[in-house]
XYZ file of C-alpha atoms in Angstrom:
311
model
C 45.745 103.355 89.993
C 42.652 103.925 87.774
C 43.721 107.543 87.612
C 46.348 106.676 85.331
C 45.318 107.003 81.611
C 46.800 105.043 79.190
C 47.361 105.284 75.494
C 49.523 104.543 72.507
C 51.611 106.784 70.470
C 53.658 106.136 66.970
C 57.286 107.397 67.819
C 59.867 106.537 65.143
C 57.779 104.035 63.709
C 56.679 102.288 66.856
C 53.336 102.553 68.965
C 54.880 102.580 72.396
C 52.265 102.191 75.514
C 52.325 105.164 77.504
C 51.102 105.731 81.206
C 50.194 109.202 82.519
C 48.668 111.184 85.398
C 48.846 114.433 86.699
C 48.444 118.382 85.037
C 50.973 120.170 86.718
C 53.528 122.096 84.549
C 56.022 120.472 85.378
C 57.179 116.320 83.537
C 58.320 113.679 85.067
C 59.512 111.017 83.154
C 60.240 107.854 84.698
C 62.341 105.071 82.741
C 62.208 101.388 84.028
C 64.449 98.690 84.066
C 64.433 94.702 83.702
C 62.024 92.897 84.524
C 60.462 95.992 85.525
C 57.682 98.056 83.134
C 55.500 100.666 83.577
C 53.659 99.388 86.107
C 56.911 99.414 88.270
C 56.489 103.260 88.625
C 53.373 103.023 90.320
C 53.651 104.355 93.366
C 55.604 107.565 92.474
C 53.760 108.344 89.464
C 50.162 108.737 91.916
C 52.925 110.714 94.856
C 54.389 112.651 91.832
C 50.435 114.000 90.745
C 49.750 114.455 93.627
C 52.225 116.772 94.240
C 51.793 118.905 91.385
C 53.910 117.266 88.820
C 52.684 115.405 85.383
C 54.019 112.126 85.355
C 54.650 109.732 82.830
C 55.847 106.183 82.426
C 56.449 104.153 78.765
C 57.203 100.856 78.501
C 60.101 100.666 76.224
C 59.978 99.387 72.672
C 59.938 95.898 72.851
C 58.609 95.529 76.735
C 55.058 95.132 77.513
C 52.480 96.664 75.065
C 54.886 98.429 73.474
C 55.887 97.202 69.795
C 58.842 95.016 69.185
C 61.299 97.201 66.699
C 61.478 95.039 62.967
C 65.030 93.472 64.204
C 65.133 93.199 67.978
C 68.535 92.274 67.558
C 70.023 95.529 66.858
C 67.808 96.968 69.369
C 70.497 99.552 71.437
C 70.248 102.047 73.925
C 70.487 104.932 71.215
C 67.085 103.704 69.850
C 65.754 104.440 73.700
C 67.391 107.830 74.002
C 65.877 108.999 71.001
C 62.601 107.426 72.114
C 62.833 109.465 74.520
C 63.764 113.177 72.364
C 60.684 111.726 69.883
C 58.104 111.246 72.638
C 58.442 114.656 74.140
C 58.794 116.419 71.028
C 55.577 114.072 69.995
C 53.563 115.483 73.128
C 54.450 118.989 73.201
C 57.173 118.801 76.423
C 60.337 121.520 76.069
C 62.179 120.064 79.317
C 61.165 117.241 81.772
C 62.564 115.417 84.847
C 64.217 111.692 84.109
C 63.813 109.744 86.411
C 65.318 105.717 85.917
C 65.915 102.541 87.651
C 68.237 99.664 86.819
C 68.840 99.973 82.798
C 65.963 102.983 82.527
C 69.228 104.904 84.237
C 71.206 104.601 81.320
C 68.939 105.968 78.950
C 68.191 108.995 81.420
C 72.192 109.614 81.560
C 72.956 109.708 78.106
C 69.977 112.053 77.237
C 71.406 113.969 80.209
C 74.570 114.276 78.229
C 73.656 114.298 74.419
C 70.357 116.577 74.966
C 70.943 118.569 77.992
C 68.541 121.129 77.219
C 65.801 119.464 77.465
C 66.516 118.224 80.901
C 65.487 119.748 84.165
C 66.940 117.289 86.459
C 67.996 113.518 86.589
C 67.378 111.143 89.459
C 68.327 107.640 89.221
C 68.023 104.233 91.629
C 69.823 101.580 91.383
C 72.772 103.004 89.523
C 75.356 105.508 90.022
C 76.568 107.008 86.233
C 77.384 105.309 83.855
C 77.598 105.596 80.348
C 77.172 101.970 77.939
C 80.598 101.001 76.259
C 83.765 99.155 76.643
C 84.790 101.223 79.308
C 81.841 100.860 81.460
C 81.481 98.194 84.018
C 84.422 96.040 84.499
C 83.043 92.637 83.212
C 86.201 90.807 83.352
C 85.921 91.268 86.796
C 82.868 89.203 87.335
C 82.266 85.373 87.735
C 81.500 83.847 84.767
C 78.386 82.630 85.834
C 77.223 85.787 86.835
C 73.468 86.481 85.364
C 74.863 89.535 83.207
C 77.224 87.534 81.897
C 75.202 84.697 80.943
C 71.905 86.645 79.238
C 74.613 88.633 77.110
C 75.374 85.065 75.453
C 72.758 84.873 72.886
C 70.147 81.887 72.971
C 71.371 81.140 76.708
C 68.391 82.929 78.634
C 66.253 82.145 75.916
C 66.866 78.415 76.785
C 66.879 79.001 80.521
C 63.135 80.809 80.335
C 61.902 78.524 78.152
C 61.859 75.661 80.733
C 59.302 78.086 82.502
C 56.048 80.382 82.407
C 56.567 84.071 82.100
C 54.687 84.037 85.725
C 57.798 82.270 86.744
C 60.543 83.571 85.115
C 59.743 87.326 86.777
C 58.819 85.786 90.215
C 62.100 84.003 90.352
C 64.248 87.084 88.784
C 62.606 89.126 91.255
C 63.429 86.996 94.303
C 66.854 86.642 92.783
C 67.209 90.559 92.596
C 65.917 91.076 96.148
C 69.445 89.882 97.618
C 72.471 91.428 98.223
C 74.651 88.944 96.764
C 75.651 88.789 92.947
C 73.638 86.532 91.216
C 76.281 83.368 90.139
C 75.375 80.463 88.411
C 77.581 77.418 88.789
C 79.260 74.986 85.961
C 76.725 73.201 85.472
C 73.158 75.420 86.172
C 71.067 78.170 85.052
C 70.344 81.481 86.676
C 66.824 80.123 87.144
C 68.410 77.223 89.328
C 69.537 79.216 91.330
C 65.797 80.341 93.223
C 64.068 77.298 95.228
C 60.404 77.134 94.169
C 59.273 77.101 97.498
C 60.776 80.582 98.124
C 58.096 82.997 98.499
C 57.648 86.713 97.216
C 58.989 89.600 99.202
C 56.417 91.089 101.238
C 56.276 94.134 99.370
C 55.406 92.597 95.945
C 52.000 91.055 95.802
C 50.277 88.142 93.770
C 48.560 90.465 92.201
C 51.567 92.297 91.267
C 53.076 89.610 89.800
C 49.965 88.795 87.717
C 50.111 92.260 86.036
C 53.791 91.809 84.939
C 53.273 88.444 83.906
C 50.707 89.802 81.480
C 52.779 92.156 80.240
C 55.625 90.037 79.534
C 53.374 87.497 78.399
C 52.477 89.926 75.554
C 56.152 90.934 74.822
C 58.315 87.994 75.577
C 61.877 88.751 76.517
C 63.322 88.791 72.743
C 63.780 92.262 72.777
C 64.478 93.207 76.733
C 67.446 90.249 76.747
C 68.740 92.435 74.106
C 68.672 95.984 75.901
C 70.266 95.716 77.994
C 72.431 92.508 77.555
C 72.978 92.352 74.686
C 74.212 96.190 73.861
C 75.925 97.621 76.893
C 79.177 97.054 75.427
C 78.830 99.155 71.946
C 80.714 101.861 71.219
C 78.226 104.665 71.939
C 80.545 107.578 70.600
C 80.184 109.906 73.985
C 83.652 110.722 74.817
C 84.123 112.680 77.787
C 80.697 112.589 79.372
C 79.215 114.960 81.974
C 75.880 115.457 83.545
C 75.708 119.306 84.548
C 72.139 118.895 85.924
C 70.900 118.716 89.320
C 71.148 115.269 90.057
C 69.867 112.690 92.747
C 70.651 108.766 93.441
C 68.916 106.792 95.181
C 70.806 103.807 96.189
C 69.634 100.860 98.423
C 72.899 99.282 100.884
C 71.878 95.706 100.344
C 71.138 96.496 96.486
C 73.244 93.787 94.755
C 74.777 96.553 92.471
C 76.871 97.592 95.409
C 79.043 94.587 95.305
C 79.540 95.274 91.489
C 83.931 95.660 91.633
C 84.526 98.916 92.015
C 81.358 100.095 92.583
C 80.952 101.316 96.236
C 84.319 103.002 96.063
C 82.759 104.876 93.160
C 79.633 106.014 94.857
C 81.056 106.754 98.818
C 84.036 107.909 97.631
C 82.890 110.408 95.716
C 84.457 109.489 91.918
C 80.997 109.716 90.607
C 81.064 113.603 91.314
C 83.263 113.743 88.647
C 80.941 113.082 86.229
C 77.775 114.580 87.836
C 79.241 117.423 89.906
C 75.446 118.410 91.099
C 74.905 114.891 92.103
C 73.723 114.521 95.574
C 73.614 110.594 96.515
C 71.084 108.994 99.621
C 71.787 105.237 100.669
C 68.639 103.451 102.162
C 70.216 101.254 104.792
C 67.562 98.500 104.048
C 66.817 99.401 100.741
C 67.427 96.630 97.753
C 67.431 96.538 93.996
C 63.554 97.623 93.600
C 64.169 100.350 96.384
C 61.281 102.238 94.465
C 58.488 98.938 95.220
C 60.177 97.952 98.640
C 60.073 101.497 100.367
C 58.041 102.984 98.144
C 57.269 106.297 100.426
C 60.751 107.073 101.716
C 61.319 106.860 98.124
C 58.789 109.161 96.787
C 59.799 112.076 99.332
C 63.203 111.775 98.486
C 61.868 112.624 95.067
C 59.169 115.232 95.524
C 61.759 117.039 97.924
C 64.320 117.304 94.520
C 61.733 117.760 92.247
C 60.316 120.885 94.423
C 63.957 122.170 94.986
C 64.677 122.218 91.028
């Protein structure tokens, strides 16, 4: 871990944190989700160094040490794709390896699609492809007191965190996101309701762990990460007819949560996703959960250097 240099760049206005290690020729860029940052790619960044590869991880504007944009509000996934373009034009990088979990996947799609050039390959976890808009997930299809559902409403998670620390608010969204059910709040509670304080971490995500996100979100707050992605998936992004002609790779836990999304097994076993990404080859971890990439973090990181030395 104290390999990994850090710094701050200006891209599009903003000084975004930025985590690298590793000389090799070859990028890696790796694109986190929520409540995840940098510091949730730390286990393949070292693997990817270490086998040759540069890797870096940013947390996104808004998240972490990275600055807020001047109206969170209209914060979208555009602004991260061209985060993205601007950052490795900023350091010098032609074509690079996304790799993203949870949301992060979005953002490594849609450069896929807009700005295929400059991608070598795209591996995701968490999510099979998908592209933000009113066509995406079916939402109408969900319980209304589902946690997606109920952060999109502005001021709703804002009122729900508040009753809490930061410390708390990422252990209990983590235990939350550990299970393989679909998050549902009833009538009458909060997501954070529904996690007993007594329940402890998974084994897999220490103390100190939790300490080092905390600190991070206690610099950032959640303004900006309720509203990407929450707040924006269901913009009109102006992609029509999307495809992903680059090698591809998901990684996708069994008892993830995301798998009892409607539709969304059928999508991935079935094949449908193919459509979209016809060099898409898909692995399902039979224990694997939502943070597949923290849980099992070395299965994970050979499924990865095994693409990454095969493209």
């Amino acid at each position: 871990m104290e390999k990994i240099q850090h710094s701050h760049v200006q891209v599009r206005g903003l000084k975004l944190h930025v985590a690298q290690i590793g000389t090799g020729p070859k990028v890696v860029l790796f694109l986190h989700g929520f409540p995840e940052i940098w510091y949730s790619w730390r286990h393949q960044m070292i693997a990817v160094a270490n086998a040759g590869f540069r890797a870096i991880a940013f947390d996104s504007r808004g998240y972490g040490l990275s600055d807020h944009p001047p109206e969170p509000e209209k914060a979208n996934f555009k602004d991260l794709v061209d985060d993205v373009v601007a950052l490795l034009d900023l350091l010098g990088i032609n074509k690079v390896f996304l790799v993203g979990k949870d949301f992060g996947a979005v953002p490594a799609f849609m450069v896929a699609v807009i700005h295929p050039e400059r991608v070598l390959g795209v591996i995701t976890l968490g999510i099979p492809f998908l592209v933000p808009g009113p066509v995406g997930i079916q939402f109408d299809l969900l319980p209304k007191g589902f946690y997606v559902l109920r952060w999109a409403e502005p001021g709703r998670a804002e009122a729900d965190f508040g009753r809490f620390d930061v410390k708390t608010v990422v252990r209990n969204i983590y235990i939350l996101f550990c299970r393989s059910e679909l998050q549902v709040a009833g009538e009458n509670e909060e997501i954070m309701d529904l996690v007993d304080p007594s329940t402890p971490l998974p084994p897999w995500f220490t103390e100190e762990d939790l300490e080092v996100y905390a600190a991070l979100y206690q610099n950032s707050g959640f303004r900006t990460a309720l509203q990407v992605p929450y707040r924006c998936s269901q913009l009109d992004y102006g992609i029509t007819n999307p495809k992903v002609t680059a090698p591809s790779l998901l990684i996708m836990g069994e008892k993830d949560y995301f798998m009892k999304f409607p539709g969304m097994e059928e999508y991935m076993k079935k094949g449908i996703v193919k459509q979209f990404m016809p060099n898409l080859d898909i692995t399902f971890m039979s224990e694997g959960n939502h943070f597949v990439q923290e849980q099992l973090p070395e299965q994970v990181n050979e499924l990865i250097i095994t693409f990454l030395n095969k493209n």
